[in-house]
Amino acid sequence: MRRWVSAEGHEVDSVVIEGRRLLRVRHLGYHVGFCATVEEVAVHVDLADLVEVVDLRRAGRPHARR
């Protein structure tokens, strides 16, 4: 799952609700809204401030040997 955060405490992640993929926006842990488009997310947070969170435990995992 992908997740983006800002230094101001915004968090955006992708969720599926009733079979529909939406972007959930939170600020300091509080629910702000569900957005269908990136343009809707931009109403709540400056997109340029968002950085993707990378799970290094998963990214650095060696491939299984056969």
Short mmCIF file of N, CA and C in Angstrom, two decimals:
data_model
loop_
_atom_site.label_atom_id
_atom_site.label_comp_id
_atom_site.label_asym_id
_atom_site.label_seq_id
_atom_site.Cartn_x
_atom_site.Cartn_y
_atom_site.Cartn_z
N MET A 1 0.84 -1.17 0.00
CA MET A 1 0.00 0.00 0.00
C MET A 1 0.89 1.24 0.00
N ARG A 2 0.51 2.20 -0.78
CA ARG A 2 1.29 3.44 -0.85
C ARG A 2 0.72 4.45 0.13
N ARG A 3 1.64 5.28 0.66
CA ARG A 3 1.24 6.30 1.62
C ARG A 3 2.16 7.50 1.44
N TRP A 4 1.57 8.70 1.53
CA TRP A 4 2.32 9.94 1.40
C TRP A 4 2.08 10.79 2.63
N VAL A 5 3.10 11.50 3.08
CA VAL A 5 2.99 12.35 4.26
C VAL A 5 3.62 13.71 3.97
N SER A 6 3.22 14.70 4.79
CA SER A 6 3.83 16.03 4.69
C SER A 6 4.40 16.39 6.05
N ALA A 7 5.31 17.35 6.05
CA ALA A 7 5.91 17.80 7.31
C ALA A 7 4.88 18.48 8.20
N GLU A 8 3.77 18.95 7.62
CA GLU A 8 2.73 19.63 8.39
C GLU A 8 1.76 18.66 9.04
N GLY A 9 1.97 17.36 8.86
CA GLY A 9 1.12 16.37 9.52
C GLY A 9 0.01 15.79 8.66
N HIS A 10 0.03 16.07 7.36
CA HIS A 10 -0.96 15.47 6.48
C HIS A 10 -0.52 14.06 6.10
N GLU A 11 -1.49 13.20 5.89
CA GLU A 11 -1.22 11.84 5.45
C GLU A 11 -2.27 11.47 4.40
N VAL A 12 -1.81 10.91 3.30
CA VAL A 12 -2.70 10.49 2.22
C VAL A 12 -2.37 9.03 1.91
N ASP A 13 -3.41 8.19 1.91
CA ASP A 13 -3.21 6.80 1.54
C ASP A 13 -4.38 6.32 0.72
N SER A 14 -4.16 5.22 0.03
CA SER A 14 -5.17 4.65 -0.85
C SER A 14 -5.97 3.61 -0.09
N VAL A 15 -7.30 3.67 -0.20
CA VAL A 15 -8.18 2.71 0.44
C VAL A 15 -9.24 2.26 -0.55
N VAL A 16 -9.84 1.11 -0.29
CA VAL A 16 -10.95 0.63 -1.11
C VAL A 16 -12.19 0.58 -0.23
N ILE A 17 -13.23 1.30 -0.65
CA ILE A 17 -14.49 1.34 0.09
C ILE A 17 -15.60 0.97 -0.88
N GLU A 18 -16.31 -0.10 -0.54
CA GLU A 18 -17.39 -0.60 -1.39
C GLU A 18 -16.93 -0.81 -2.82
N GLY A 19 -15.73 -1.36 -2.98
CA GLY A 19 -15.19 -1.67 -4.29
C GLY A 19 -14.63 -0.49 -5.06
N ARG A 20 -14.61 0.66 -4.44
CA ARG A 20 -14.14 1.88 -5.11
C ARG A 20 -12.85 2.36 -4.46
N ARG A 21 -11.81 2.58 -5.27
CA ARG A 21 -10.52 3.05 -4.75
C ARG A 21 -10.61 4.56 -4.53
N LEU A 22 -10.28 4.97 -3.29
CA LEU A 22 -10.31 6.39 -2.92
C LEU A 22 -9.01 6.76 -2.24
N LEU A 23 -8.74 8.04 -2.16
CA LEU A 23 -7.59 8.55 -1.41
C LEU A 23 -8.11 9.13 -0.11
N ARG A 24 -7.61 8.60 1.00
CA ARG A 24 -8.02 9.07 2.33
C ARG A 24 -7.04 10.14 2.78
N VAL A 25 -7.56 11.26 3.21
CA VAL A 25 -6.73 12.37 3.68
C VAL A 25 -6.94 12.53 5.18
N ARG A 26 -5.84 12.57 5.92
CA ARG A 26 -5.88 12.82 7.36
C ARG A 26 -4.91 13.93 7.71
N HIS A 27 -5.19 14.64 8.78
CA HIS A 27 -4.29 15.67 9.27
C HIS A 27 -4.12 15.48 10.76
N LEU A 28 -2.87 15.23 11.16
CA LEU A 28 -2.53 14.98 12.57
C LEU A 28 -3.39 13.86 13.15
N GLY A 29 -3.68 12.86 12.31
CA GLY A 29 -4.44 11.70 12.75
C GLY A 29 -5.95 11.84 12.64
N TYR A 30 -6.43 13.02 12.33
CA TYR A 30 -7.88 13.25 12.22
C TYR A 30 -8.32 13.13 10.76
N HIS A 31 -9.45 12.48 10.56
CA HIS A 31 -10.00 12.29 9.23
C HIS A 31 -10.40 13.63 8.63
N VAL A 32 -9.93 13.90 7.40
CA VAL A 32 -10.28 15.11 6.68
C VAL A 32 -11.31 14.78 5.59
N GLY A 33 -11.06 13.71 4.83
CA GLY A 33 -12.01 13.35 3.80
C GLY A 33 -11.51 12.24 2.91
N PHE A 34 -12.45 11.71 2.10
CA PHE A 34 -12.13 10.74 1.07
C PHE A 34 -12.21 11.47 -0.26
N CYS A 35 -11.20 11.26 -1.12
CA CYS A 35 -11.14 11.96 -2.39
C CYS A 35 -11.06 10.94 -3.53
N ALA A 36 -11.77 11.23 -4.61
CA ALA A 36 -11.77 10.36 -5.78
C ALA A 36 -10.64 10.71 -6.74
N THR A 37 -10.14 11.95 -6.68
CA THR A 37 -9.10 12.39 -7.61
C THR A 37 -7.98 13.11 -6.85
N VAL A 38 -6.86 13.22 -7.52
CA VAL A 38 -5.73 13.95 -6.94
C VAL A 38 -6.08 15.44 -6.81
N GLU A 39 -6.88 15.93 -7.73
CA GLU A 39 -7.30 17.33 -7.67
C GLU A 39 -8.09 17.61 -6.38
N GLU A 40 -8.90 16.64 -5.97
CA GLU A 40 -9.64 16.79 -4.72
C GLU A 40 -8.69 16.78 -3.51
N VAL A 41 -7.64 15.98 -3.57
CA VAL A 41 -6.65 15.95 -2.49
C VAL A 41 -5.98 17.32 -2.38
N ALA A 42 -5.71 17.95 -3.53
CA ALA A 42 -5.02 19.25 -3.56
C ALA A 42 -5.82 20.35 -2.87
N VAL A 43 -7.11 20.16 -2.70
CA VAL A 43 -7.92 21.13 -1.96
C VAL A 43 -7.52 21.15 -0.49
N HIS A 44 -7.06 19.99 0.02
CA HIS A 44 -6.74 19.84 1.44
C HIS A 44 -5.26 20.00 1.77
N VAL A 45 -4.40 19.66 0.82
CA VAL A 45 -2.95 19.67 1.10
C VAL A 45 -2.20 20.06 -0.17
N ASP A 46 -1.10 20.78 0.00
CA ASP A 46 -0.24 21.13 -1.13
C ASP A 46 0.49 19.86 -1.58
N LEU A 47 0.22 19.43 -2.80
CA LEU A 47 0.79 18.17 -3.30
C LEU A 47 2.32 18.20 -3.33
N ALA A 48 2.90 19.35 -3.50
CA ALA A 48 4.36 19.47 -3.55
C ALA A 48 5.00 19.16 -2.20
N ASP A 49 4.22 19.24 -1.13
CA ASP A 49 4.75 18.96 0.21
C ASP A 49 4.73 17.48 0.56
N LEU A 50 4.05 16.66 -0.23
CA LEU A 50 3.92 15.24 0.07
C LEU A 50 5.14 14.45 -0.38
N VAL A 51 5.56 13.52 0.46
CA VAL A 51 6.63 12.58 0.11
C VAL A 51 6.12 11.17 0.37
N GLU A 52 6.52 10.24 -0.47
CA GLU A 52 6.07 8.87 -0.32
C GLU A 52 6.85 8.18 0.79
N VAL A 53 6.13 7.43 1.60
CA VAL A 53 6.74 6.63 2.65
C VAL A 53 7.07 5.27 2.05
N VAL A 54 8.34 4.87 2.17
CA VAL A 54 8.79 3.59 1.64
C VAL A 54 9.11 2.67 2.80
N ASP A 55 8.50 1.49 2.79
CA ASP A 55 8.75 0.49 3.83
C ASP A 55 10.06 -0.22 3.50
N LEU A 56 11.13 0.16 4.18
CA LEU A 56 12.45 -0.38 3.87
C LEU A 56 12.56 -1.87 4.22
N ARG A 57 11.73 -2.32 5.16
CA ARG A 57 11.75 -3.75 5.49
C ARG A 57 11.33 -4.57 4.29
N ARG A 58 10.34 -4.09 3.53
CA ARG A 58 9.87 -4.81 2.35
C ARG A 58 10.78 -4.55 1.17
N ALA A 59 11.25 -3.32 0.99
CA ALA A 59 12.07 -2.95 -0.16
C ALA A 59 13.42 -3.64 -0.11
N GLY A 60 13.97 -3.86 1.08
CA GLY A 60 15.29 -4.45 1.20
C GLY A 60 15.30 -5.96 1.36
N ARG A 61 14.14 -6.57 1.29
CA ARG A 61 14.03 -8.01 1.48
C ARG A 61 14.66 -8.74 0.29
N PRO A 62 15.60 -9.67 0.54
CA PRO A 62 16.20 -10.40 -0.59
C PRO A 62 15.18 -11.32 -1.24
N HIS A 63 15.37 -11.57 -2.52
CA HIS A 63 14.48 -12.46 -3.25
C HIS A 63 14.70 -13.90 -2.79
N ALA A 64 13.63 -14.65 -2.73
CA ALA A 64 13.72 -16.06 -2.32
C ALA A 64 14.49 -16.85 -3.38
N ARG A 65 15.35 -17.71 -2.92
CA ARG A 65 16.11 -18.55 -3.85
C ARG A 65 15.34 -19.83 -4.13
N ARG A 66 15.48 -20.30 -5.33
CA ARG A 66 14.76 -21.54 -5.71
C ARG A 66 15.65 -22.73 -5.56
#
